[in-house]
Amino acid sequence: MIEIENVHKSFGDLDVIKGVSLTVNKGEVVSIIGGSGSGKSTLLMCINGLEVIQQGSIRVDGTEVHNKATDLNRLRQKIGIVFQQWNAFPHLTVLENVMLAPRKVLGQSRAEAEEVAVRQLTHVGLADKLKVFPGKLSGGQQQRMAIARALAMSPDYMLFDEATSALDPQLVGEVLDTMRMLAEDGMTMVLVTHEISFAREVSDRVAFFRNGLVHEIGTPEQVLVSPQYAETADFLKSVL
Amino acid sequence: MFDYSFHWRSAFKALPDMLGGAWVTFETAALSMIFGVLIALCLTLMRQTKNPLARGFGNAWVSVARNTPSLFQIYLLYFGLGSFGIHISSWAALLAGITFNNAGYLAENFRGGLKAVPETQMRAARSLGMSAFKTYQLVIIPQLLRIVFYPLTNQMVWAVLMTSLGVIVGLNNDLTGVTQGYNVKTFRTFEYFALAAVLYYLIAKAIVLVARLLGWRLFRY
């Protein structure tokens, strides 16, 4: 369970998150939508401690993320994240990209790590690209590789930070299919996304962020079909 | 007006000795590169820290090494330290001088190289649970190595050529030292130095060739 309580985050004088509370239960898929600068991506970075917070608390399975005593490297093993700019390691092949962390962080043997990596890469449809360097892949393929890389750590949670925003339109579908597959497998997921119809389809709950706050939250029907607030309706009108 | 007759034969007779000198030259340059790279990595880290003392030291080293003649650096190490009663051999002074220079130039290359590795690579590696150290070791440095590989090759060639400065502090067993030894005995300056220049040229070209093959093997991406 991810428990976010009254989190405040600022970059210098700029307040990005102004008191967000949100709980994500085990097995739940929560989508976060909202305009740019509303603090949704920053919140994801705070969940696995890639960004520090100024106030409030974030607990993952009861462990305080923003506590000096917390072993973040250990905590991050169970929180996978996929970035907007897939961030493949360019000097490693697709297979090596996926094997790296399981070997060097979890201490798996080469054979063990390779077995897991091949399984994950097959799962995302890249079984024929194992020995290829990421530079030779399309954006959609690199993003699917990034998903496999995160999954190879067998995380309990997956965070997606606008995973399809930087892709050419014709490549969005293949990545969404992969994410849909994960959701169906029961993975606990937090998605920051602009794909409203996808959010509606896979989410248990949708949160609309505005000005660093959760403006509206509820089931996809409540928020996306019959929003309570004018701002939510305006936002939806602008993206659809 | 042109009545100099060339005596190449005596120069070629000296070739085995000169090849011995060439090996000393190569060895000295290679050592200065190994130490230079290690020190440059330390300097690069020091210049990244918030500690003003470490940063100042790193910046001062880079600045002095790059903005003073390497001839003076070697001269000061040999004769300058001598006036404080610290006597080091000609070879040690040369090695220290070239290493000092290499470290300064390489530290600047490394700094530029680090900037060229996207910040997001760090984030991606850390998000997988890798420590900062492992991230540098497995993700950042391998990419940095490719970026600085050709500057590194240039520096190695530069180091080979600069070892010829050893002769000013009395080094007599490197390529220039051996050549100068024959020169003062025979006054066949043109022949000996032309032959030595060819050897320097061949060493430099061999380094570039090996680096190219190595780069081709190492960086397949």
XYZ file of C-alpha atoms in Angstrom:
461
model
C 0.000 0.000 0.000
C 1.241 3.496 -0.862
C 0.102 6.139 1.614
C 0.697 9.736 0.639
C -0.173 12.234 3.343
C -0.243 15.997 3.008
C 2.875 16.107 0.809
C 4.412 19.462 -0.047
C 7.186 19.807 -2.601
C 8.858 22.868 -4.004
C 11.734 23.627 -6.338
C 13.229 26.786 -4.863
C 10.420 29.322 -4.664
C 8.160 27.316 -6.894
C 5.596 25.243 -4.995
C 4.816 22.239 -7.150
C 2.860 20.065 -4.753
C 0.830 21.850 -2.093
C -0.560 19.214 0.208
C -1.489 16.058 -1.638
C -2.950 13.026 0.109
C -3.625 9.823 -1.784
C -3.725 6.147 -0.902
C -3.071 3.414 -3.425
C -4.177 -0.012 -2.286
C -2.610 -3.316 -3.214
C -3.742 -4.441 -6.652
C -5.244 -1.076 -7.482
C -4.596 0.945 -10.637
C -4.728 4.688 -10.035
C -4.366 7.164 -12.883
C -3.329 10.746 -12.361
C -4.385 13.249 -14.982
C -3.981 16.994 -15.155
C -2.348 19.827 -17.038
C 1.413 20.248 -17.251
C 2.913 21.774 -14.134
C 0.157 20.368 -11.928
C 2.726 18.324 -9.985
C 1.681 14.855 -11.096
C 5.057 13.671 -12.437
C 6.891 15.169 -9.484
C 4.686 13.197 -7.132
C 5.767 9.942 -8.804
C 9.440 10.867 -8.316
C 8.708 11.515 -4.644
C 7.126 8.073 -4.188
C 10.431 6.284 -4.808
C 12.582 9.004 -3.302
C 14.118 10.332 -6.513
C 12.893 13.727 -5.338
C 12.825 14.907 -1.725
C 9.718 16.417 -0.143
C 9.520 19.433 2.153
C 6.556 18.379 4.251
C 4.205 15.458 4.797
C 4.943 11.775 4.496
C 4.940 8.941 1.975
C 4.838 5.353 3.202
C 5.236 2.286 1.044
C 4.141 -0.888 2.837
C 4.567 1.052 6.075
C 8.136 2.172 5.306
C 8.665 5.909 5.458
C 10.271 6.885 2.124
C 11.540 10.281 3.232
C 13.339 9.214 6.351
C 17.113 9.312 6.553
C 17.159 5.835 8.125
C 15.332 4.262 5.179
C 17.460 2.222 2.794
C 16.190 3.744 -0.446
C 18.144 1.333 -2.638
C 16.308 -1.515 -0.970
C 12.932 0.188 -1.112
C 13.332 1.002 -4.813
C 13.730 -2.691 -5.594
C 10.016 -3.118 -5.102
C 8.932 0.048 -6.886
C 9.474 -0.068 -10.632
C 9.259 3.147 -12.596
C 8.998 3.806 -16.314
C 9.934 7.258 -17.522
C 8.615 9.405 -20.311
C 12.044 9.293 -21.976
C 12.530 5.509 -21.679
C 16.171 5.978 -20.526
C 17.666 2.814 -21.965
C 21.324 2.252 -21.089
C 22.805 2.809 -24.566
C 26.052 0.902 -23.951
C 24.286 -2.376 -23.107
C 22.270 -4.711 -25.316
C 18.556 -5.127 -24.684
C 19.223 -8.319 -22.750
C 22.031 -6.731 -20.701
C 19.845 -3.716 -19.937
C 17.281 -5.985 -18.330
C 19.837 -8.238 -16.600
C 21.932 -5.465 -15.058
C 19.985 -4.636 -11.909
C 18.917 -8.215 -11.066
C 22.581 -9.256 -11.232
C 24.209 -6.280 -9.557
C 21.498 -5.353 -7.067
C 19.736 -8.635 -6.298
C 22.910 -10.675 -6.771
C 21.362 -13.171 -9.178
C 23.647 -15.432 -11.187
C 24.061 -14.756 -14.885
C 21.913 -17.777 -15.786
C 19.195 -16.823 -13.337
C 19.093 -13.201 -14.486
C 19.120 -14.223 -18.129
C 16.191 -16.552 -17.656
C 14.137 -13.821 -16.006
C 15.185 -11.233 -18.586
C 14.328 -13.446 -21.545
C 10.941 -14.212 -19.989
C 10.173 -10.526 -19.404
C 11.381 -9.470 -22.831
C 9.329 -12.211 -24.480
C 6.352 -11.006 -22.472
C 6.683 -7.492 -23.929
C 7.293 -8.851 -27.436
C 11.028 -8.280 -27.772
C 12.232 -11.892 -27.856
C 13.893 -11.285 -31.228
C 15.818 -8.198 -30.075
C 17.884 -9.608 -27.199
C 21.323 -8.917 -28.696
C 20.415 -5.567 -30.207
C 21.600 -2.235 -28.781
C 18.783 0.137 -27.755
C 19.886 2.724 -30.308
C 18.652 0.371 -33.021
C 15.139 0.144 -31.552
C 12.089 2.323 -32.116
C 10.822 4.454 -29.258
C 7.994 2.046 -28.578
C 10.385 -0.909 -28.456
C 12.732 0.976 -26.119
C 9.825 1.811 -23.868
C 8.712 -1.821 -23.760
C 12.293 -2.761 -22.927
C 12.225 -0.226 -20.091
C 9.061 -1.875 -18.779
C 10.717 -5.319 -18.943
C 13.775 -3.886 -17.162
C 11.639 -2.627 -14.312
C 9.640 -5.883 -14.138
C 12.796 -8.007 -13.977
C 13.262 -6.738 -10.414
C 9.847 -8.313 -9.591
C 8.499 -5.089 -8.122
C 5.295 -4.917 -6.090
C 4.454 -1.520 -7.558
C 4.841 0.045 -10.969
C 4.869 3.773 -11.581
C 4.427 5.092 -15.119
C 5.430 8.677 -15.783
C 3.734 9.674 -19.052
C 5.095 6.490 -20.561
C 3.626 7.181 -23.988
C 3.955 10.973 -24.225
C 7.257 10.965 -26.105
C 6.231 8.301 -28.611
C 5.113 8.646 -32.173
C 1.327 8.154 -32.305
C 1.551 4.818 -34.121
C 3.796 3.404 -31.362
C 1.568 4.366 -28.441
C -0.692 1.353 -28.861
C 1.992 -1.293 -28.331
C 3.110 0.288 -25.056
C -0.454 0.693 -23.814
C -1.073 -2.981 -24.637
C 1.869 -3.914 -22.436
C 0.570 -1.732 -19.607
C -2.922 -3.161 -20.000
C -1.481 -6.666 -19.699
C 0.186 -5.694 -16.426
C -3.004 -4.212 -15.041
C -4.873 -7.399 -15.897
C -2.195 -9.397 -14.063
C -3.120 -7.498 -10.913
C -0.050 -5.254 -10.640
C -0.450 -2.239 -8.356
C 0.066 0.720 -10.649
C 0.157 4.483 -10.545
C -0.069 6.044 -13.992
C 0.547 9.625 -14.850
C -1.044 9.848 -18.253
C -2.647 11.946 -20.930
C -4.358 8.927 -22.465
C -7.807 9.567 -21.053
C -9.572 6.672 -22.724
C -6.857 4.283 -21.588
C -7.105 5.631 -18.028
C -10.834 5.095 -18.141
C -10.404 1.536 -19.293
C -7.750 0.245 -16.861
C -8.068 2.418 -13.743
C -9.861 1.638 -10.531
C -9.623 5.283 -9.618
C -8.674 8.482 -11.403
C -7.266 11.592 -9.732
C -7.375 14.975 -11.411
C -4.483 17.204 -10.321
C -4.686 20.943 -10.495
C -2.260 23.520 -9.097
C -0.410 20.972 -6.990
C -3.527 19.551 -5.374
C -5.881 16.633 -5.918
C -8.817 18.523 -7.353
C -11.100 15.584 -7.883
C -10.774 11.851 -7.312
C -13.089 8.920 -7.854
C -13.946 6.043 -10.154
C -13.246 6.608 -13.854
C -16.986 7.053 -14.436
C -17.257 9.709 -11.726
C -14.229 11.744 -12.758
C -14.055 11.225 -16.508
C -17.724 10.862 -17.462
C -19.595 13.000 -14.993
C -17.069 15.224 -13.196
C -18.270 17.213 -10.225
C -16.144 20.264 -10.837
C -16.091 22.684 -13.751
C -12.251 22.652 -13.828
C -12.203 18.886 -14.355
C -14.763 19.150 -17.129
C -12.761 21.972 -18.757
C -9.578 19.928 -18.618
C -11.245 16.906 -20.139
C -12.705 19.054 -22.892
C -9.257 20.414 -23.682
C -7.593 16.997 -24.046
C -10.330 15.019 -25.746
C 75.904 26.430 -51.625
C 74.745 22.966 -50.672
C 77.773 20.857 -49.962
C 76.503 18.760 -47.045
C 76.827 15.055 -47.740
C 74.408 12.834 -45.856
C 75.732 9.954 -43.777
C 72.689 7.812 -43.222
C 74.689 4.668 -42.657
C 75.968 5.760 -39.230
C 72.454 6.804 -38.263
C 71.059 3.395 -39.206
C 73.801 1.733 -37.194
C 72.455 3.574 -34.181
C 68.936 2.265 -34.842
C 68.985 -0.580 -32.266
C 70.007 1.904 -29.539
C 67.370 4.334 -30.696
C 64.697 1.632 -30.647
C 65.711 0.936 -27.052
C 65.233 4.640 -26.380
C 61.874 4.539 -28.141
C 60.736 1.854 -25.730
C 61.688 4.050 -22.746
C 59.768 6.885 -24.394
C 56.677 4.757 -24.874
C 56.896 3.337 -21.366
C 57.219 6.778 -19.795
C 54.274 8.113 -21.780
C 52.146 5.072 -20.932
C 52.924 5.404 -17.209
C 52.155 9.117 -17.302
C 48.789 8.257 -18.876
C 47.919 5.622 -16.279
C 48.738 7.966 -13.397
C 47.225 10.863 -15.318
C 43.872 9.111 -15.758
C 43.721 8.064 -12.100
C 44.567 11.556 -10.858
C 42.197 13.113 -13.399
C 39.343 10.958 -12.064
C 40.121 12.161 -8.528
C 40.322 15.773 -9.709
C 37.015 15.403 -11.548
C 35.337 14.097 -8.394
C 36.947 16.843 -6.283
C 35.641 19.498 -8.646
C 32.122 18.027 -8.314
C 32.025 18.158 -4.519
C 30.700 21.012 -2.426
C 33.863 21.135 -0.308
C 35.548 24.438 -1.266
C 39.027 23.139 -0.410
C 38.734 20.073 -2.643
C 37.184 22.134 -5.416
C 39.818 24.806 -5.154
C 42.585 22.226 -5.305
C 41.059 20.512 -8.337
C 40.436 23.761 -10.168
C 43.925 25.102 -9.378
C 45.581 21.926 -10.682
C 43.630 22.016 -13.939
C 44.205 25.713 -14.378
C 47.964 25.651 -13.750
C 48.550 22.493 -15.796
C 46.737 23.905 -18.797
C 48.043 27.441 -18.690
C 51.784 27.107 -18.132
C 54.388 25.650 -20.498
C 55.060 21.974 -19.789
C 58.756 22.722 -20.267
C 58.643 24.957 -17.174
C 56.729 22.348 -15.200
C 59.438 19.759 -15.795
C 62.205 22.294 -15.243
C 60.704 23.375 -11.916
C 60.302 19.776 -10.780
C 63.948 18.985 -11.486
C 65.934 22.136 -10.800
C 63.304 23.957 -8.740
C 62.874 21.166 -6.213
C 66.657 20.813 -6.259
C 66.998 24.257 -4.725
C 64.931 23.009 -1.755
C 67.326 20.098 -1.427
C 64.866 17.632 -2.954
C 66.663 15.765 -5.677
C 64.766 13.491 -8.017
C 66.072 11.764 -11.115
C 65.648 13.261 -14.578
C 63.256 10.483 -15.463
C 61.138 11.018 -12.330
C 60.951 14.754 -13.033
C 59.871 14.101 -16.600
C 57.274 11.512 -15.568
C 55.908 13.797 -12.830
C 55.762 16.768 -15.179
C 53.932 14.947 -17.965
C 51.604 13.259 -15.470
C 50.790 16.646 -13.932
C 49.930 17.935 -17.369
C 47.957 14.873 -18.451
C 45.889 14.953 -15.271
C 44.987 18.590 -15.830
C 43.914 18.172 -19.428
C 42.120 14.871 -18.837
C 40.221 16.238 -15.832
C 38.825 18.916 -18.110
C 37.885 16.281 -20.712
C 36.220 14.124 -18.087
C 34.204 17.060 -16.804
C 32.886 17.750 -20.274
C 32.248 14.044 -20.783
C 30.240 13.742 -17.576
C 28.040 16.609 -18.713
C 27.387 14.724 -21.930
C 25.949 11.688 -20.101
C 22.288 12.605 -19.538
C 21.162 13.150 -15.947
C 18.280 10.772 -16.644
C 20.707 7.824 -16.860
C 21.494 8.380 -13.191
C 17.779 8.470 -12.347
C 17.028 5.332 -14.321
C 19.824 3.385 -12.620
C 18.968 4.648 -9.128
C 15.283 3.810 -9.691
C 16.337 0.172 -10.156
C 17.828 0.149 -6.665
C 21.451 0.678 -7.721
C 23.678 2.608 -5.319
C 25.368 5.800 -6.489
C 28.689 3.948 -6.646
C 27.303 1.093 -8.752
C 25.562 3.593 -10.995
C 28.859 5.331 -11.712
C 30.693 2.056 -12.135
C 28.205 0.306 -14.413
C 26.266 3.035 -16.172
C 27.969 6.438 -16.091
C 31.707 5.635 -16.407
C 31.299 3.157 -19.306
C 29.453 5.843 -21.248
C 31.949 8.496 -20.184
C 34.774 6.286 -21.422
C 33.384 6.319 -24.918
C 32.965 10.074 -24.934
C 36.530 10.699 -23.737
C 38.127 7.843 -25.672
C 39.428 9.886 -28.595
C 40.583 12.817 -26.449
C 42.365 10.166 -24.369
C 44.112 8.874 -27.480
C 45.185 12.398 -28.413
C 46.550 12.925 -24.935
C 48.576 9.719 -25.199
C 50.121 10.888 -28.473
C 50.808 14.261 -26.888
C 52.475 12.531 -23.925
C 54.766 10.539 -26.229
C 55.882 13.694 -28.022
C 56.314 15.674 -24.798
C 58.632 13.092 -23.248
C 61.239 14.531 -25.620
C 61.469 17.398 -23.108
C 63.317 15.028 -20.775
C 66.522 15.935 -22.567
C 66.519 19.404 -20.950
C 66.794 17.890 -17.489
C 69.506 15.486 -18.624
C 67.527 12.366 -19.478
C 69.762 10.312 -21.782
C 68.048 6.963 -22.303
C 64.792 7.893 -23.991
C 64.539 8.334 -27.760
C 65.513 12.005 -27.714
C 68.233 11.401 -25.107
C 69.823 8.600 -27.133
C 69.576 10.648 -30.318
C 71.145 13.669 -28.664
C 73.942 11.406 -27.374
C 74.834 10.394 -30.931
C 74.389 13.942 -32.155
C 76.971 15.438 -29.826
C 79.447 12.695 -30.742
C 79.030 12.903 -34.524
C 77.361 16.266 -35.281
C 75.183 14.391 -37.788
C 72.232 16.327 -36.436
C 69.972 16.053 -39.472
C 70.341 12.324 -39.965
C 69.883 11.360 -36.333
C 66.995 13.693 -35.612
C 65.250 12.884 -38.886
C 65.432 9.202 -37.995
C 64.212 9.929 -34.466
C 61.331 11.990 -35.885
C 60.320 9.049 -38.060
C 60.297 6.807 -34.988
C 58.162 9.312 -33.046
C 55.805 9.489 -35.999
C 55.510 5.709 -36.165
C 54.834 5.418 -32.416
C 52.137 8.087 -32.633
C 50.511 6.452 -35.652
C 50.641 3.031 -34.013
C 48.866 4.424 -30.936
C 46.102 5.931 -33.054
C 45.706 2.681 -34.985
C 45.536 0.512 -31.862
C 43.075 2.964 -30.291
C 40.905 2.832 -33.374
C 40.831 -0.974 -33.335
C 40.179 -0.987 -29.597
C 37.399 1.568 -29.932
C 35.819 -0.431 -32.706
C 35.868 -3.548 -30.509
C 34.783 -1.812 -27.285
C 32.048 0.489 -28.519
C 29.742 -1.553 -30.647
C 26.718 0.579 -29.893
